[in-house]
CSV table of N, CA and C in Angstrom, one decimal:
chain,number,residue,atom,x,y,z
A,144,UNK,N,113.8,86.8,82.4
A,144,UNK,CA,112.9,87.3,83.4
A,144,UNK,C,111.6,85.9,83.1
A,145,UNK,N,111.2,85.6,84.3
A,145,UNK,CA,110.3,84.6,84.2
A,145,UNK,C,109.0,85.0,83.8
A,146,UNK,N,108.0,84.2,83.2
A,146,UNK,CA,106.8,84.9,83.0
A,146,UNK,C,105.9,85.0,84.0
A,147,UNK,N,105.0,86.3,84.1
A,147,UNK,CA,104.4,86.5,85.3
A,147,UNK,C,103.1,85.7,85.3
A,148,UNK,N,102.3,85.4,86.2
A,148,UNK,CA,101.1,84.5,86.4
A,148,UNK,C,100.2,85.5,87.1
A,149,UNK,N,98.9,85.2,86.5
A,149,UNK,CA,97.5,85.9,87.0
A,149,UNK,C,97.1,85.4,88.3
A,150,UNK,N,97.1,86.5,89.4
A,150,UNK,CA,96.4,85.6,90.5
A,150,UNK,C,95.2,86.7,90.8
A,151,UNK,N,94.3,86.0,91.7
A,151,UNK,CA,93.2,86.7,91.9
A,151,UNK,C,93.1,86.9,93.6
A,152,UNK,N,92.6,88.2,94.1
A,152,UNK,CA,92.2,88.2,95.7
A,152,UNK,C,90.8,88.7,95.7
A,153,UNK,N,90.2,88.1,96.9
A,153,UNK,CA,88.8,88.6,97.2
A,153,UNK,C,88.5,89.3,98.4
A,154,UNK,N,87.8,90.1,98.8
A,154,UNK,CA,87.7,91.1,99.8
A,154,UNK,C,86.3,91.3,100.0
A,155,UNK,N,85.5,90.7,101.1
A,155,UNK,CA,84.1,91.2,101.3
A,155,UNK,C,84.2,92.6,101.6
A,156,UNK,N,83.3,93.5,101.3
A,156,UNK,CA,83.3,94.9,101.8
A,156,UNK,C,81.8,95.4,102.2
A,157,UNK,N,81.8,96.2,103.2
A,157,UNK,CA,80.3,96.5,103.5
A,157,UNK,C,80.2,98.0,102.8
A,158,UNK,N,79.7,97.9,101.7
A,158,UNK,CA,79.5,99.2,100.8
A,158,UNK,C,78.7,98.9,99.8
A,159,UNK,N,78.1,99.9,98.9
A,159,UNK,CA,77.4,99.6,97.8
A,159,UNK,C,78.2,99.2,96.8
A,160,UNK,N,77.9,98.8,95.5
A,160,UNK,CA,78.8,98.4,94.3
A,160,UNK,C,79.2,100.0,93.9
A,161,UNK,N,78.1,101.0,93.6
A,161,UNK,CA,78.0,102.3,93.1
A,161,UNK,C,79.2,102.9,94.0
A,162,UNK,N,79.2,103.2,95.0
A,162,UNK,CA,80.1,103.7,96.1
A,162,UNK,C,81.5,103.2,95.7
A,163,UNK,N,81.5,101.9,96.1
A,163,UNK,CA,82.9,101.2,95.8
A,163,UNK,C,83.7,101.3,94.5
A,164,UNK,N,82.6,101.6,93.3
A,164,UNK,CA,83.1,101.7,91.9
A,164,UNK,C,83.8,103.1,91.8
A,165,UNK,N,83.2,104.2,92.5
A,165,UNK,CA,83.8,105.4,92.4
A,165,UNK,C,85.2,105.5,93.0
A,166,UNK,N,85.2,104.9,93.8
A,166,UNK,CA,87.0,104.8,94.5
A,166,UNK,C,87.7,104.0,93.5
A,167,UNK,N,87.0,103.3,92.7
A,167,UNK,CA,88.1,102.4,91.9
A,167,UNK,C,88.4,102.8,90.5
A,168,UNK,N,87.5,103.9,90.1
A,168,UNK,CA,87.3,104.2,88.8
A,168,UNK,C,87.5,105.5,88.5
A,169,UNK,N,87.7,106.4,89.3
A,169,UNK,CA,87.7,107.9,89.4
A,169,UNK,C,89.1,108.5,90.0
A,170,UNK,N,89.8,109.8,89.3
A,170,UNK,CA,91.0,110.1,90.1
A,170,UNK,C,90.7,110.5,91.3
A,171,UNK,N,89.5,111.2,91.9
A,171,UNK,CA,89.3,111.6,93.0
A,171,UNK,C,89.2,110.1,94.0
A,172,UNK,N,88.5,109.2,93.7
A,172,UNK,CA,88.6,107.7,94.4
A,172,UNK,C,89.8,107.2,94.6
A,173,UNK,N,90.5,107.3,93.4
A,173,UNK,CA,91.7,106.2,93.7
A,173,UNK,C,92.7,107.3,94.5
A,174,UNK,N,92.8,108.5,94.2
A,174,UNK,CA,93.7,109.4,95.3
A,174,UNK,C,93.3,108.8,96.7
A,175,UNK,N,92.2,108.7,97.1
A,175,UNK,CA,92.2,108.5,98.5
A,175,UNK,C,92.9,107.4,99.1
A,176,UNK,N,93.1,106.3,98.3
A,176,UNK,CA,93.7,105.0,98.8
A,176,UNK,C,94.9,104.5,97.9
A,177,UNK,N,94.8,104.7,96.7
A,177,UNK,CA,95.7,103.9,95.6
A,177,UNK,C,97.1,104.6,95.4
A,178,UNK,N,97.2,105.9,95.2
A,178,UNK,CA,98.4,106.7,94.8
A,178,UNK,C,98.1,107.7,95.6
A,179,UNK,N,99.5,108.6,95.6
A,179,UNK,CA,99.4,110.1,96.2
A,179,UNK,C,98.9,111.1,95.6
A,180,UNK,N,98.7,110.8,94.2
A,180,UNK,CA,98.1,111.9,93.2
A,180,UNK,C,97.9,111.2,91.7
A,181,UNK,N,96.5,111.4,91.2
A,181,UNK,CA,96.2,110.6,90.6
A,181,UNK,C,95.2,111.5,89.3
A,182,UNK,N,95.9,111.4,88.0
A,182,UNK,CA,95.3,112.3,87.0
A,182,UNK,C,94.7,111.4,86.1
A,183,UNK,N,93.8,111.8,84.9
A,183,UNK,CA,93.1,111.1,84.1
A,183,UNK,C,93.1,112.1,83.0
A,184,UNK,N,93.3,111.4,81.9
A,184,UNK,CA,93.5,112.1,80.5
A,184,UNK,C,93.7,111.2,79.3
A,185,UNK,N,92.7,111.3,78.2
A,185,UNK,CA,92.7,110.7,76.9
A,185,UNK,C,93.0,108.8,77.5
A,186,UNK,N,91.7,108.6,78.4
A,186,UNK,CA,91.9,107.1,78.9
A,186,UNK,C,93.0,106.6,79.4
A,187,UNK,N,93.9,107.4,80.2
A,187,UNK,CA,95.0,107.2,81.0
A,187,UNK,C,95.1,107.7,82.0
A,188,UNK,N,95.1,107.0,83.2
A,188,UNK,CA,95.5,107.3,84.7
A,188,UNK,C,96.9,107.5,84.7
A,189,UNK,N,97.2,108.5,85.2
A,189,UNK,CA,98.6,109.1,85.8
A,189,UNK,C,98.6,108.6,87.4
A,190,UNK,N,99.4,107.8,87.9
A,190,UNK,CA,99.4,107.8,89.4
A,190,UNK,C,101.0,108.2,89.8
A,191,UNK,N,101.1,108.8,91.0
A,191,UNK,CA,102.1,109.2,91.7
A,191,UNK,C,102.2,108.7,92.9
A,192,UNK,N,103.5,108.3,93.2
A,192,UNK,CA,103.8,107.9,94.7
A,192,UNK,C,105.1,108.7,95.1
A,193,UNK,N,105.4,109.3,95.9
A,193,UNK,CA,106.6,109.9,96.6
A,193,UNK,C,107.5,110.3,95.2
A,194,UNK,N,106.8,111.1,94.4
A,194,UNK,CA,107.4,111.6,93.3
A,194,UNK,C,107.7,110.7,91.9
A,195,UNK,N,107.1,109.3,92.0
A,195,UNK,CA,107.4,108.5,91.0
A,195,UNK,C,106.3,108.4,90.3
A,196,UNK,N,106.2,108.5,89.1
A,196,UNK,CA,105.0,108.1,88.3
A,196,UNK,C,105.0,107.0,87.3
A,197,UNK,N,103.8,106.5,87.2
A,197,UNK,CA,103.4,105.4,86.4
A,197,UNK,C,102.0,105.9,85.7
A,198,UNK,N,102.0,105.1,84.9
A,198,UNK,CA,100.6,105.3,83.8
A,198,UNK,C,100.1,103.9,83.5
A,199,UNK,N,98.5,104.1,83.6
A,199,UNK,CA,97.9,102.5,83.2
A,199,UNK,C,96.6,103.1,82.3
A,200,UNK,N,96.6,102.5,81.2
A,200,UNK,CA,95.6,102.8,80.2
A,200,UNK,C,94.1,101.8,80.7
A,201,UNK,N,93.2,102.5,80.1
A,201,UNK,CA,91.8,101.8,80.9
A,201,UNK,C,91.4,100.9,79.7
A,202,UNK,N,91.5,99.6,79.7
A,202,UNK,CA,91.1,98.9,78.6
A,202,UNK,C,89.7,98.2,78.5
A,203,UNK,N,89.1,98.3,79.6
A,203,UNK,CA,87.6,97.7,79.6
A,203,UNK,C,87.1,98.2,81.1
A,204,UNK,N,85.7,98.5,80.8
A,204,UNK,CA,85.0,99.1,82.3
A,204,UNK,C,83.7,98.9,82.0
A,205,UNK,N,82.8,98.6,83.1
A,205,UNK,CA,81.5,98.5,83.1
A,205,UNK,C,81.2,99.3,84.2
A,206,UNK,N,80.4,100.4,84.3
A,206,UNK,CA,79.9,101.0,85.3
A,206,UNK,C,79.2,100.2,86.5
A,207,UNK,N,79.8,100.2,87.7
A,207,UNK,CA,79.5,99.5,88.8
A,207,UNK,C,79.9,98.0,88.8
A,208,UNK,N,80.6,97.4,88.2
A,208,UNK,CA,81.0,96.1,87.9
A,208,UNK,C,82.4,95.9,87.7
A,209,UNK,N,83.4,96.5,86.9
A,209,UNK,CA,84.8,96.3,87.0
A,209,UNK,C,85.0,97.5,86.3
A,210,UNK,N,86.7,97.6,86.4
A,210,UNK,CA,87.7,98.4,85.6
A,210,UNK,C,88.9,97.3,85.4
A,211,UNK,N,89.5,97.3,84.3
A,211,UNK,CA,90.6,96.8,83.6
A,211,UNK,C,91.5,97.9,83.4
A,212,UNK,N,92.5,97.6,83.8
A,212,UNK,CA,93.7,98.8,83.4
A,212,UNK,C,95.0,98.1,83.1
A,213,UNK,N,95.7,98.6,82.0
A,213,UNK,CA,97.0,98.0,81.8
A,213,UNK,C,98.4,99.0,82.0
A,214,UNK,N,98.8,98.4,82.7
A,214,UNK,CA,100.3,99.5,82.7
A,214,UNK,C,101.1,99.8,81.5
A,215,UNK,N,101.3,100.9,81.3
A,215,UNK,CA,102.0,101.5,79.6
A,215,UNK,C,103.2,100.8,79.8
A,216,UNK,N,104.0,100.5,80.7
A,216,UNK,CA,105.4,99.8,80.8
A,216,UNK,C,105.4,98.3,80.9
A,217,UNK,N,104.1,97.7,80.9
A,217,UNK,CA,104.1,96.2,81.0
A,217,UNK,C,103.9,95.4,79.7
A,218,UNK,N,104.2,94.2,79.4
A,218,UNK,CA,103.5,93.5,78.5
A,218,UNK,C,102.4,93.8,78.2
A,219,UNK,N,101.8,93.9,77.0
A,219,UNK,CA,100.5,93.7,76.4
A,219,UNK,C,99.6,92.9,77.2
A,220,UNK,N,99.7,91.8,77.4
A,220,UNK,CA,99.0,90.7,77.9
A,220,UNK,C,98.5,90.9,79.4
A,221,UNK,N,99.4,91.5,79.9
A,221,UNK,CA,99.3,91.9,81.5
A,221,UNK,C,98.0,92.8,81.7
A,222,UNK,N,97.5,93.0,82.8
A,222,UNK,CA,96.5,94.0,83.3
A,222,UNK,C,96.4,93.7,85.0
A,223,UNK,N,95.7,94.8,85.4
A,223,UNK,CA,95.1,94.8,86.6
A,223,UNK,C,93.6,95.2,86.7
A,224,UNK,N,92.5,94.2,87.5
A,224,UNK,CA,91.5,94.3,87.5
A,224,UNK,C,91.0,94.6,88.8
A,225,UNK,N,90.0,95.6,89.0
A,225,UNK,CA,89.0,95.6,90.0
A,225,UNK,C,87.6,95.2,89.7
A,226,UNK,N,87.2,94.3,90.3
A,226,UNK,CA,85.8,93.6,89.8
A,226,UNK,C,84.9,93.6,91.1
A,227,UNK,N,83.6,94.1,91.2
A,227,UNK,CA,82.7,94.1,91.8
A,227,UNK,C,81.5,92.9,91.8
A,228,UNK,N,81.4,92.1,92.4
A,228,UNK,CA,80.5,91.1,92.6
A,228,UNK,C,79.7,91.0,94.0
A,229,UNK,N,78.6,90.5,93.4
A,229,UNK,CA,77.5,90.8,94.8
A,229,UNK,C,77.3,88.7,94.9
A,230,UNK,N,77.7,88.5,96.2
A,230,UNK,CA,77.5,87.1,96.6
A,230,UNK,C,76.1,86.7,96.6
A,231,UNK,N,75.5,85.5,95.7
A,231,UNK,CA,74.0,85.1,95.7
A,231,UNK,C,73.8,84.4,97.0
A,232,UNK,N,74.5,84.2,97.9
A,232,UNK,CA,74.5,83.4,99.1
A,232,UNK,C,74.1,84.5,100.2
A,233,UNK,N,75.1,85.3,100.4
A,233,UNK,CA,75.2,86.4,101.4
A,233,UNK,C,74.3,87.6,101.1
A,234,UNK,N,74.4,88.0,99.9
A,234,UNK,CA,74.3,89.2,99.4
A,234,UNK,C,75.4,90.5,99.5
A,235,UNK,N,76.7,89.9,99.9
A,235,UNK,CA,77.4,91.0,100.4
A,235,UNK,C,78.3,91.3,99.2
A,236,UNK,N,79.0,92.8,99.1
A,236,UNK,CA,79.8,93.2,98.0
A,236,UNK,C,80.9,92.4,98.1
A,237,UNK,N,81.6,92.0,97.1
A,237,UNK,CA,82.9,91.4,97.0
A,237,UNK,C,83.8,92.3,96.0
A,238,UNK,N,84.7,92.8,96.5
A,238,UNK,CA,85.8,93.4,95.5
A,238,UNK,C,86.7,92.1,95.3
A,239,UNK,N,87.2,92.0,93.9
A,239,UNK,CA,88.0,91.2,93.7
A,239,UNK,C,89.1,91.9,92.7
A,240,UNK,N,90.4,91.5,93.1
A,240,UNK,CA,91.4,92.1,92.7
A,240,UNK,C,92.3,91.3,91.9
A,241,UNK,N,92.6,91.6,90.2
A,241,UNK,CA,93.1,90.8,89.5
A,241,UNK,C,94.5,91.3,89.3
A,242,UNK,N,95.7,90.5,89.3
A,242,UNK,CA,97.0,91.3,89.0
A,242,UNK,C,97.9,90.1,88.2
A,243,UNK,N,98.9,90.3,87.8
A,243,UNK,CA,100.0,89.6,87.4
A,243,UNK,C,101.1,89.8,88.2
A,244,UNK,N,101.8,88.6,88.7
A,244,UNK,CA,103.3,88.9,89.2
A,244,UNK,C,104.0,87.2,88.9
A,245,UNK,N,105.3,87.7,89.0
A,245,UNK,CA,106.1,86.4,88.9
A,245,UNK,C,105.7,85.6,90.3
A,246,UNK,N,105.9,84.2,89.6
A,246,UNK,CA,105.3,83.3,90.7
A,246,UNK,C,105.8,83.4,92.3
A,247,UNK,N,107.0,83.7,92.3
A,247,UNK,CA,107.8,83.8,93.4
A,247,UNK,C,107.4,85.1,94.4
A,248,UNK,N,106.9,86.0,93.6
A,248,UNK,CA,106.6,87.3,94.2
A,248,UNK,C,104.9,87.3,94.5
A,249,UNK,N,104.1,86.4,94.0
A,249,UNK,CA,102.7,86.8,94.4
A,249,UNK,C,102.2,86.9,95.8
A,250,UNK,N,103.0,86.0,96.4
A,250,UNK,CA,102.7,86.3,98.1
A,250,UNK,C,102.9,87.8,98.4
A,251,UNK,N,104.3,88.1,98.1
A,251,UNK,CA,104.3,89.5,98.5
A,251,UNK,C,103.4,90.8,97.9
A,252,UNK,N,103.2,90.5,96.8
A,252,UNK,CA,102.2,91.3,96.0
A,252,UNK,C,101.1,91.5,96.5
A,253,UNK,N,100.2,90.0,96.9
A,253,UNK,CA,99.1,89.9,97.6
A,253,UNK,C,99.3,90.6,98.7
A,254,UNK,N,100.1,90.6,99.6
A,254,UNK,CA,100.1,91.3,101.0
A,254,UNK,C,100.0,93.0,100.7
A,255,UNK,N,101.1,93.4,99.6
A,255,UNK,CA,100.9,95.0,99.0
A,255,UNK,C,99.5,95.1,98.8
A,256,UNK,N,98.7,94.4,98.2
A,256,UNK,CA,97.3,94.6,97.7
A,256,UNK,C,96.4,94.6,98.8
A,257,UNK,N,96.7,93.6,99.9
A,257,UNK,CA,95.7,93.7,101.0
A,257,UNK,C,96.0,95.0,101.8
A,258,UNK,N,97.4,95.2,102.1
A,258,UNK,CA,97.5,96.8,102.8
A,258,UNK,C,96.7,97.8,102.3
A,259,UNK,N,96.9,97.8,100.6
A,259,UNK,CA,96.4,98.9,99.9
A,259,UNK,C,94.5,99.0,100.2
A,260,UNK,N,93.9,97.6,100.0
A,260,UNK,CA,92.3,97.5,100.4
A,260,UNK,C,92.0,97.7,101.5
A,261,UNK,N,92.8,97.4,102.5
A,261,UNK,CA,92.7,98.0,104.0
A,261,UNK,C,92.6,99.4,104.1
A,262,UNK,N,93.4,100.0,103.4
A,262,UNK,CA,93.2,101.5,103.3
A,262,UNK,C,91.9,102.2,102.6
A,263,UNK,N,91.5,101.4,101.6
A,263,UNK,CA,90.3,101.7,100.9
A,263,UNK,C,89.2,101.2,101.7
A,264,UNK,N,89.4,100.5,102.3
A,264,UNK,CA,88.0,99.9,103.2
A,264,UNK,C,87.9,101.2,104.4
A,265,UNK,N,89.1,101.4,105.1
A,265,UNK,CA,88.9,102.3,106.2
A,265,UNK,C,88.6,103.7,105.6
A,266,UNK,N,88.8,104.2,104.1
A,266,UNK,CA,88.2,105.4,103.8
A,266,UNK,C,86.8,104.9,103.4
A,267,UNK,N,86.3,104.2,103.1
A,267,UNK,CA,84.8,104.1,102.8
A,267,UNK,C,84.0,103.5,104.0
A,268,UNK,N,84.8,103.6,105.2
A,268,UNK,CA,84.1,103.2,106.6
A,268,UNK,C,83.9,101.6,106.5
A,269,UNK,N,84.4,101.1,105.8
A,269,UNK,CA,83.8,99.4,105.8
A,269,UNK,C,84.9,98.7,107.0
């Protein structure tokens, strides 16, 4: 199995950091766009899609700035992260998604994130 690489995607969004953070860090918010069902207990999110469940532990978070999660089945050094930044030039809110994938799968994984984020933006009216 080849080593996974970290990649990063940026999405400009018309939404305040506070509202966006709610959709990235709470079970109700994540259930709107990320998974069919989301529960949170003891610092671990449980995500369900079509009856398949995955768990992700919260590694770090800063309100209205970022949340970093680790899939419990993945190697320790891997994580995925949602980060919110404000462009100094345009004052626009930017969602940054960081994730790991095998080099040959980065394009496919990026497309999956783009699809998911498009659904998020639809939910927040952006």
